[in-house]
GROMACS .gro file of C-alpha atoms in nm:
model
  346
    1ARG     CA    1 -15.425  -0.932   0.200
    2PHE     CA    2 -15.663  -0.637   0.163
    3TYR     CA    3 -15.414  -0.352   0.189
    4GLY     CA    4 -15.075  -0.495   0.095
    5ASN     CA    5 -14.931  -0.325   0.403
    6GLU     CA    6 -14.636  -0.527   0.536
    7LYS     CA    7 -14.562  -0.257   0.794
    8ILE     CA    8 -14.850  -0.375   1.012
    9ILE     CA    9 -14.691  -0.720   1.028
   10HIS     CA   10 -14.353  -0.575   1.119
   11GLU     CA   11 -14.501  -0.357   1.395
   12HIS     CA   12 -14.698  -0.637   1.558
   13TYR     CA   13 -14.479  -0.936   1.479
   14GLU     CA   14 -14.335  -0.981   1.829
   15GLY     CA   15 -14.679  -0.959   1.990
   16LEU     CA   16 -14.827  -1.210   1.748
   17LYS     CA   17 -14.532  -1.440   1.806
   18ALA     CA   18 -14.574  -1.411   2.185
   19TRP     CA   19 -14.940  -1.508   2.157
   20VAL     CA   20 -14.864  -1.821   1.954
   21ASP     CA   21 -14.588  -1.913   2.198
   22PHE     CA   22 -14.833  -1.870   2.486
   23LEU     CA   23 -15.091  -2.096   2.322
   24ASN     CA   24 -14.819  -2.353   2.258
   25SER     CA   25 -14.718  -2.336   2.625
   26ARG     CA   26 -15.072  -2.445   2.719
   27THR     CA   27 -15.065  -2.770   2.521
   28ASP     CA   28 -15.065  -3.135   2.625
   29ASN     CA   29 -14.957  -3.367   2.345
   30GLY     CA   30 -15.021  -3.085   2.098
   31ILE     CA   31 -15.375  -3.008   2.221
   32VAL     CA   32 -15.436  -2.665   2.376
   33ASN     CA   33 -15.577  -2.733   2.722
   34TYR     CA   34 -15.726  -2.385   2.757
   35SER     CA   35 -16.059  -2.253   2.630
   36TYR     CA   36 -16.292  -1.984   2.754
   37TYR     CA   37 -16.554  -1.906   2.488
   38GLY     CA   38 -16.520  -2.178   2.224
   39ASP     CA   39 -16.791  -2.150   1.957
   40TRP     CA   40 -16.975  -1.893   2.165
   41SER     CA   41 -17.354  -1.858   2.162
   42PRO     CA   42 -17.498  -2.140   1.954
   43PRO     CA   43 -17.878  -2.177   1.957
   44ILE     CA   44 -17.992  -2.239   2.312
   45ALA     CA   45 -18.071  -2.608   2.256
   46PHE     CA   46 -17.705  -2.663   2.175
   47GLY     CA   47 -17.570  -2.466   2.470
   48ALA     CA   48 -17.447  -2.608   2.798
   49ALA     CA   49 -17.710  -2.629   3.071
   50CYS     CA   50 -17.504  -2.433   3.322
   51TRP     CA   51 -17.427  -2.146   3.086
   52GLY     CA   52 -17.624  -2.150   2.764
   53ALA     CA   53 -17.380  -1.947   2.559
   54VAL     CA   54 -17.111  -2.218   2.584
   55SER     CA   55 -17.153  -2.493   2.325
   56LYS     CA   56 -17.221  -2.832   2.483
   57SER     CA   57 -17.109  -3.033   2.178
   58THR     CA   58 -16.822  -2.833   2.031
   59PRO     CA   59 -16.515  -2.886   2.252
   60GLY     CA   60 -16.352  -2.558   2.347
   61GLU     CA   61 -16.011  -2.726   2.327
   62LEU     CA   62 -16.083  -2.824   1.967
   63MET     CA   63 -16.141  -2.459   1.882
   64SER     CA   64 -15.829  -2.347   2.069
   65THR     CA   65 -15.612  -2.614   1.907
   66GLY     CA   66 -15.749  -2.529   1.565
   67TYR     CA   67 -15.656  -2.167   1.617
   68LEU     CA   68 -15.308  -2.262   1.734
   69TYR     CA   69 -15.265  -2.439   1.401
   70TYR     CA   70 -15.414  -2.146   1.209
   71CYS     CA   71 -15.205  -1.884   1.391
   72SER     CA   72 -14.884  -2.087   1.360
   73LYS     CA   73 -14.937  -2.124   0.987
   74MET     CA   74 -14.999  -1.751   0.944
   75LEU     CA   75 -14.703  -1.661   1.164
   76SER     CA   76 -14.476  -1.878   0.948
   77GLN     CA   77 -14.595  -1.686   0.643
   78MET     CA   78 -14.540  -1.356   0.824
   79ALA     CA   79 -14.189  -1.467   0.920
   80SER     CA   80 -14.118  -1.525   0.552
   81LEU     CA   81 -14.215  -1.164   0.479
   82GLU     CA   82 -13.991  -1.060   0.770
   83LYS     CA   83 -13.711  -1.266   0.609
   84ASN     CA   84 -13.676  -1.458   0.935
   85LYS     CA   85 -13.599  -1.809   0.809
   86GLY     CA   86 -13.559  -1.951   1.158
   87ASP     CA   87 -13.907  -1.845   1.268
   88GLU     CA   88 -14.054  -1.942   0.933
   89ASN     CA   89 -13.940  -2.302   0.980
   90LYS     CA   90 -14.015  -2.305   1.353
   91TYR     CA   91 -14.379  -2.208   1.316
   92LYS     CA   92 -14.429  -2.415   1.005
   93ASN     CA   93 -14.316  -2.716   1.208
   94LEU     CA   94 -14.545  -2.614   1.494
   95ALA     CA   95 -14.839  -2.592   1.255
   96GLU     CA   96 -14.764  -2.939   1.118
   97LYS     CA   97 -14.728  -3.083   1.468
   98THR     CA   98 -15.055  -2.923   1.577
   99ALA     CA   99 -15.236  -3.050   1.267
  100GLU     CA  100 -15.122  -3.403   1.347
  101ALA     CA  101 -15.236  -3.370   1.710
  102PHE     CA  102 -15.573  -3.225   1.604
  103ASN     CA  103 -15.646  -3.515   1.372
  104LYS     CA  104 -15.524  -3.775   1.619
  105LYS     CA  105 -15.738  -3.636   1.899
  106TYR     CA  106 -16.058  -3.537   1.723
  107TRP     CA  107 -16.101  -3.752   1.411
  108ASN     CA  108 -16.363  -4.024   1.466
  109GLU     CA  109 -16.325  -4.301   1.212
  110GLN     CA  110 -16.653  -4.461   1.314
  111THR     CA  111 -16.870  -4.155   1.250
  112GLY     CA  112 -16.659  -4.005   0.973
  113GLY     CA  113 -16.641  -3.666   1.142
  114TYR     CA  114 -16.457  -3.462   1.400
  115ALA     CA  115 -16.530  -3.475   1.775
  116SER     CA  116 -16.911  -3.473   1.814
  117ASN     CA  117 -16.953  -3.474   1.433
  118ASN     CA  118 -17.165  -3.159   1.451
  119GLN     CA  119 -17.178  -2.862   1.213
  120ALA     CA  120 -16.919  -2.661   1.404
  121CYS     CA  121 -16.653  -2.931   1.442
  122ASN     CA  122 -16.671  -3.048   1.082
  123SER     CA  123 -16.691  -2.704   0.919
  124PHE     CA  124 -16.400  -2.577   1.132
  125ALA     CA  125 -16.182  -2.874   1.036
  126LEU     CA  126 -16.267  -2.813   0.670
  127PHE     CA  127 -16.191  -2.442   0.696
  128LEU     CA  128 -15.851  -2.515   0.849
  129GLY     CA  129 -15.769  -2.756   0.567
  130LEU     CA  130 -15.703  -3.039   0.812
  131VAL     CA  131 -15.925  -3.297   0.640
  132ASN     CA  132 -15.729  -3.524   0.407
  133LYS     CA  133 -15.856  -3.639   0.068
  134GLU     CA  134 -15.971  -3.979   0.191
  135ARG     CA  135 -16.179  -3.835   0.475
  136LEU     CA  136 -16.317  -3.538   0.285
  137PRO     CA  137 -16.630  -3.699   0.129
  138ARG     CA  138 -16.748  -3.839   0.463
  139VAL     CA  139 -16.697  -3.510   0.647
  140ILE     CA  140 -16.885  -3.312   0.381
  141GLU     CA  141 -17.166  -3.568   0.370
  142ASN     CA  142 -17.202  -3.555   0.748
  143LEU     CA  143 -17.204  -3.175   0.742
  144VAL     CA  144 -17.476  -3.157   0.478
  145ASN     CA  145 -17.683  -3.430   0.643
  146ASP     CA  146 -17.673  -3.249   0.977
  147VAL     CA  147 -17.798  -2.928   0.816
  148LYS     CA  148 -18.082  -3.120   0.650
  149LYS     CA  149 -18.161  -3.291   0.981
  150GLN     CA  150 -18.205  -2.945   1.132
  151ASP     CA  151 -18.440  -2.850   0.845
  152TYR     CA  152 -18.170  -2.626   0.695
  153HIS     CA  153 -18.097  -2.439   1.016
  154LEU     CA  154 -17.761  -2.390   1.180
  155THR     CA  155 -17.646  -2.515   1.519
  156THR     CA  156 -17.332  -2.299   1.528
  157GLY     CA  157 -17.225  -1.996   1.730
  158ASN     CA  158 -17.043  -1.677   1.647
  159LEU     CA  159 -16.723  -1.848   1.527
  160CYS     CA  160 -16.836  -2.147   1.325
  161SER     CA  161 -17.141  -1.992   1.157
  162LYS     CA  162 -16.889  -1.829   0.921
  163TYR     CA  163 -16.712  -2.157   0.848
  164LEU     CA  164 -17.038  -2.347   0.798
  165LEU     CA  165 -17.159  -2.118   0.521
  166GLU     CA  166 -16.821  -2.095   0.349
  167MET     CA  167 -16.742  -2.466   0.359
  168LEU     CA  168 -17.083  -2.572   0.231
  169THR     CA  169 -17.041  -2.329  -0.057
  170GLU     CA  170 -16.684  -2.420  -0.146
  171HIS     CA  171 -16.743  -2.794  -0.124
  172GLY     CA  172 -17.029  -2.810  -0.370
  173TYR     CA  173 -17.338  -2.721  -0.167
  174PRO     CA  174 -17.398  -2.349  -0.221
  175GLU     CA  175 -17.775  -2.399  -0.233
  176VAL     CA  176 -17.768  -2.556   0.115
  177ALA     CA  177 -17.579  -2.252   0.245
  178TYR     CA  178 -17.829  -2.025   0.069
  179LYS     CA  179 -18.120  -2.200   0.242
  180ILE     CA  180 -17.958  -2.139   0.581
  181VAL     CA  181 -17.894  -1.772   0.503
  182THR     CA  182 -18.251  -1.709   0.384
  183GLN     CA  183 -18.432  -1.885   0.669
  184GLU     CA  184 -18.691  -1.675   0.850
  185THR     CA  185 -18.755  -1.910   1.143
  186TYR     CA  186 -18.543  -1.951   1.455
  187PRO     CA  187 -18.247  -1.973   1.461
  188SER     CA  188 -18.158  -1.748   1.169
  189TRP     CA  189 -18.074  -1.397   1.061
  190GLY     CA  190 -18.419  -1.379   0.903
  191TYR     CA  191 -18.571  -1.455   1.242
  192MET     CA  192 -18.396  -1.147   1.380
  193LEU     CA  193 -18.539  -0.934   1.099
  194ALA     CA  194 -18.886  -1.083   1.142
  195ASN     CA  195 -18.874  -0.983   1.508
  196GLY     CA  196 -18.788  -0.620   1.446
  197ALA     CA  197 -18.409  -0.629   1.458
  198THR     CA  198 -18.237  -0.334   1.293
  199THR     CA  199 -17.895  -0.443   1.420
  200LEU     CA  200 -17.751  -0.787   1.489
  201TRP     CA  201 -17.830  -0.956   1.818
  202GLU     CA  202 -17.565  -1.110   2.041
  203ARG     CA  203 -17.759  -1.437   2.048
  204TRP     CA  204 -17.994  -1.621   1.814
  205GLU     CA  205 -18.274  -1.598   2.073
  206ASN     CA  206 -18.506  -1.300   2.105
  207GLU     CA  207 -18.425  -1.227   2.468
  208THR     CA  208 -18.403  -0.914   2.680
  209GLY     CA  209 -18.241  -0.826   3.010
  210SER     CA  210 -17.948  -1.024   3.144
  211ALA     CA  211 -18.018  -1.313   2.904
  212MET     CA  212 -17.938  -1.086   2.609
  213ASN     CA  213 -17.647  -0.856   2.676
  214SER     CA  214 -17.661  -0.675   2.344
  215HIS     CA  215 -17.900  -0.611   2.058
  216ASN     CA  216 -17.625  -0.439   1.861
  217HIS     CA  217 -17.343  -0.689   1.842
  218PRO     CA  218 -17.121  -0.767   1.542
  219MET     CA  219 -17.025  -1.124   1.618
  220LEU     CA  220 -17.287  -1.299   1.401
  221GLY     CA  221 -17.221  -1.054   1.118
  222SER     CA  222 -16.990  -1.290   0.929
  223VAL     CA  223 -17.280  -1.362   0.692
  224ASP     CA  224 -17.195  -1.026   0.534
  225SER     CA  225 -16.861  -1.160   0.411
  226TRP     CA  226 -17.046  -1.455   0.256
  227PHE     CA  227 -17.250  -1.207   0.050
  228TYR     CA  228 -16.935  -1.043  -0.086
  229LYS     CA  229 -16.726  -1.357  -0.135
  230TYR     CA  230 -16.985  -1.585  -0.288
  231ILE     CA  231 -17.287  -1.391  -0.414
  232LEU     CA  232 -17.083  -1.104  -0.560
  233GLY     CA  233 -16.779  -1.331  -0.582
  234ILE     CA  234 -16.512  -1.073  -0.491
  235VAL     CA  235 -16.211  -1.243  -0.328
  236PRO     CA  236 -15.863  -1.090  -0.275
  237ASP     CA  237 -15.555  -1.285  -0.384
  238ILE     CA  238 -15.296  -1.342  -0.110
  239ASN     CA  239 -15.024  -1.367  -0.377
  240HIS     CA  240 -15.113  -1.020  -0.510
  241PRO     CA  241 -15.215  -0.826  -0.196
  242GLY     CA  242 -15.385  -0.491  -0.189
  243PHE     CA  243 -15.609  -0.598  -0.479
  244GLU     CA  244 -15.324  -0.581  -0.726
  245GLY     CA  245 -15.478  -0.910  -0.832
  246PHE     CA  246 -15.808  -1.064  -0.726
  247ASP     CA  247 -16.089  -1.295  -0.834
  248ILE     CA  248 -16.455  -1.233  -0.910
  249ARG     CA  249 -16.645  -1.562  -0.907
  250PRO     CA  250 -17.016  -1.524  -0.828
  251TYR     CA  251 -17.227  -1.825  -0.741
  252ILE     CA  252 -17.554  -1.822  -0.930
  253PHE     CA  253 -17.827  -1.930  -0.691
  254LYS     CA  254 -18.148  -2.091  -0.812
  255ASP     CA  255 -18.385  -1.864  -0.620
  256LEU     CA  256 -18.188  -1.544  -0.665
  257THR     CA  257 -18.257  -1.334  -0.975
  258TYR     CA  258 -17.979  -1.077  -0.947
  259ALA     CA  259 -17.710  -0.938  -0.721
  260GLU     CA  260 -17.523  -0.608  -0.719
  261GLY     CA  261 -17.260  -0.460  -0.491
  262GLU     CA  262 -16.919  -0.302  -0.460
  263ILE     CA  263 -16.623  -0.262  -0.229
  264THR     CA  264 -16.377   0.024  -0.204
  265SER     CA  265 -16.023  -0.111  -0.226
  266ILE     CA  266 -15.704   0.093  -0.186
  267ARG     CA  267 -15.684   0.097  -0.568
  268GLY     CA  268 -16.041   0.208  -0.623
  269ILE     CA  269 -16.396   0.072  -0.643
  270ILE     CA  270 -16.455  -0.289  -0.741
  271LYS     CA  271 -16.806  -0.367  -0.866
  272SER     CA  272 -16.985  -0.691  -0.939
  273PHE     CA  273 -17.333  -0.730  -1.086
  274TRP     CA  274 -17.517  -1.027  -1.231
  275ARG     CA  275 -17.872  -1.088  -1.347
  276LYS     CA  276 -18.058  -1.387  -1.490
  277GLU     CA  277 -18.296  -1.299  -1.769
  278ALA     CA  278 -18.457  -1.503  -2.049
  279GLY     CA  279 -18.199  -1.780  -2.037
  280TYR     CA  280 -17.900  -1.546  -2.024
  281ILE     CA  281 -17.663  -1.420  -1.757
  282TYR     CA  282 -17.571  -1.052  -1.766
  283PHE     CA  283 -17.248  -1.006  -1.571
  284ASN     CA  284 -17.092  -0.661  -1.525
  285VAL     CA  285 -16.765  -0.591  -1.343
  286THR     CA  286 -16.555  -0.284  -1.270
  287ILE     CA  287 -16.182  -0.329  -1.212
  288PRO     CA  288 -15.984  -0.035  -1.066
  289GLU     CA  289 -15.663   0.103  -1.216
  290ASN     CA  290 -15.339  -0.089  -1.160
  291SER     CA  291 -15.531  -0.409  -1.092
  292ILE     CA  292 -15.567  -0.736  -1.279
  293ALA     CA  293 -15.865  -0.960  -1.211
  294THR     CA  294 -15.938  -1.321  -1.284
  295ILE     CA  295 -16.309  -1.335  -1.351
  296TYR     CA  296 -16.538  -1.634  -1.378
  297VAL     CA  297 -16.817  -1.573  -1.627
  298PRO     CA  298 -17.111  -1.807  -1.555
  299THR     CA  299 -17.208  -1.987  -1.874
  300LYS     CA  300 -17.343  -2.306  -2.026
  301ASN     CA  301 -17.181  -2.225  -2.360
  302VAL     CA  302 -16.843  -2.055  -2.380
  303GLU     CA  303 -16.897  -1.967  -2.744
  304SER     CA  304 -17.197  -1.757  -2.647
  305ILE     CA  305 -17.004  -1.507  -2.435
  306THR     CA  306 -17.000  -1.147  -2.551
  307GLU     CA  307 -16.857  -0.833  -2.394
  308SER     CA  308 -17.038  -0.511  -2.486
  309ASN     CA  309 -17.195  -0.703  -2.778
  310ARG     CA  310 -16.852  -0.816  -2.904
  311ASP     CA  311 -16.716  -1.169  -2.914
  312ALA     CA  312 -16.530  -1.184  -2.582
  313ASN     CA  313 -16.248  -1.386  -2.739
  314ARG     CA  314 -16.176  -1.104  -2.982
  315VAL     CA  315 -16.136  -0.826  -2.725
  316ASP     CA  316 -15.770  -0.735  -2.671
  317GLN     CA  317 -15.808  -0.655  -2.299
  318ILE     CA  318 -15.964  -0.995  -2.229
  319LYS     CA  319 -15.763  -1.318  -2.217
  320PHE     CA  320 -15.943  -1.651  -2.202
  321LEU     CA  321 -15.773  -1.891  -1.960
  322ASN     CA  322 -15.985  -2.205  -1.938
  323MET     CA  323 -16.322  -2.355  -1.851
  324GLN     CA  324 -16.393  -2.456  -1.490
  325ASP     CA  325 -16.727  -2.624  -1.431
  326ASP     CA  326 -16.995  -2.375  -1.542
  327TYR     CA  327 -16.753  -2.083  -1.570
  328ALA     CA  328 -16.539  -1.941  -1.847
  329VAL     CA  329 -16.229  -1.798  -1.681
  330PHE     CA  330 -16.078  -1.476  -1.816
  331ARG     CA  331 -15.802  -1.240  -1.707
  332ILE     CA  332 -15.883  -0.872  -1.750
  333GLY     CA  333 -15.726  -0.537  -1.668
  334SER     CA  334 -15.880  -0.218  -1.534
  335GLY     CA  335 -16.207  -0.090  -1.675
  336THR     CA  336 -16.578  -0.170  -1.681
  337TYR     CA  337 -16.696  -0.478  -1.869
  338HIS     CA  338 -17.041  -0.599  -1.970
  339PHE     CA  339 -17.062  -0.973  -2.030
  340LYS     CA  340 -17.356  -1.172  -2.160
  341SER     CA  341 -17.369  -1.550  -2.180
  342VAL     CA  342 -17.613  -1.834  -2.224
  343TRP     CA  343 -17.748  -1.970  -1.894
  344TYR     CA  344 -18.037  -2.207  -1.845
  345ASP     CA  345 -18.168  -2.278  -1.497
  346SER     CA  346 -18.180  -2.651  -1.419
   0.00000   0.00000   0.00000
C-alpha cells in the first residue's frame, strides 16, 4: 500500500500462507482456540488479577479469531496479485467462514455488542468490518457510551487502542476520539507526558522495576497514525499503491486551531496544513510528481472555495467531484495548492 512493491509479497507469500494455515489448524468450529497476549496491557483495573497485562474482559480467542479473518482476507488479496486463483478463492472462503464463526460466537443480541461489550471487543469488530448494517448503530452507541462512562478514557491495550480511536472517528464521533487523545489524567498518553515521559511506556501505569519492563516501547504508539490519518488526513489508496493515488481528508476538531505535517512517500513529500481563522479554513496541500490526490476541502459553502485567490472551479488542474457532508471533494495533480473556504464553528 505504501510502496507499491509486489516483490515483498512474492518473497514472503509462502511464509504468510503457512501462518494462516497454522492459525486455521488451531480452530474449533471456526474459532481459534489459541491466544497468548490478546489485547495486551490495558489499564490495570481491566487486567486479569493473576497477570495484570492480560485483559480480563477481552477474550484472547476473539482477538486471535479476528486476526485469522483479517489475515485470510489479506492473503486472498495477495494471492490475486500472485495470480493464484486457487489460493485466492481458498482464503476468501476461509475469511467468510471465520467471519460467520466470529459473529455466531461473540455477538450478543441482548447487549447489542460483542463478547463483553467493552471498548476493545466492539472497536475490533468494527475495524474488521464484521458488524452488519442492522447491528451497526447499537455497536457504535455502546462504544461511545462506554467511553463516556469512563469519563472519556480508554480501557484498551496495545492492540485495540488503535481501533478505538479510528472507529470512533470514522463512525461519526471524531470529537470523542479527540477527547481520549488529549486526556492528561490516567490512563492516557498525556498522563505519560505529565509524568516526565520522553518516550512511550510499555504500560499505561507509571511503574518501575519488574512491573514496568520498558519505558521506551513502541506498542502504544499507534496514536501517531491517528494524527496522520485523521488530523492531517493523509491516507494511501490500496487501489493505487505507492501513493500513485491517495486521499487527504482532515477532520476539523473544535478545540484545535491548526495542524501541519508531512510524510515522505516514494514519490516525494506530501504535505497537509489547515488553519481556522476568522470564520475561514485555510487548507494547503503539496502533492508529489506522478501522483493524483483526492482532497476533501472543509467548507460550509462550496461556492466560497478559492485556490490561490482564484475560483477553485475555474482552475484547470482542479476537478470538482462532489460534496460529501462538510467537504467539497476535488481531484488534483502534483503541485502545491492553497485553498480558502468559509467555515463557521458550531
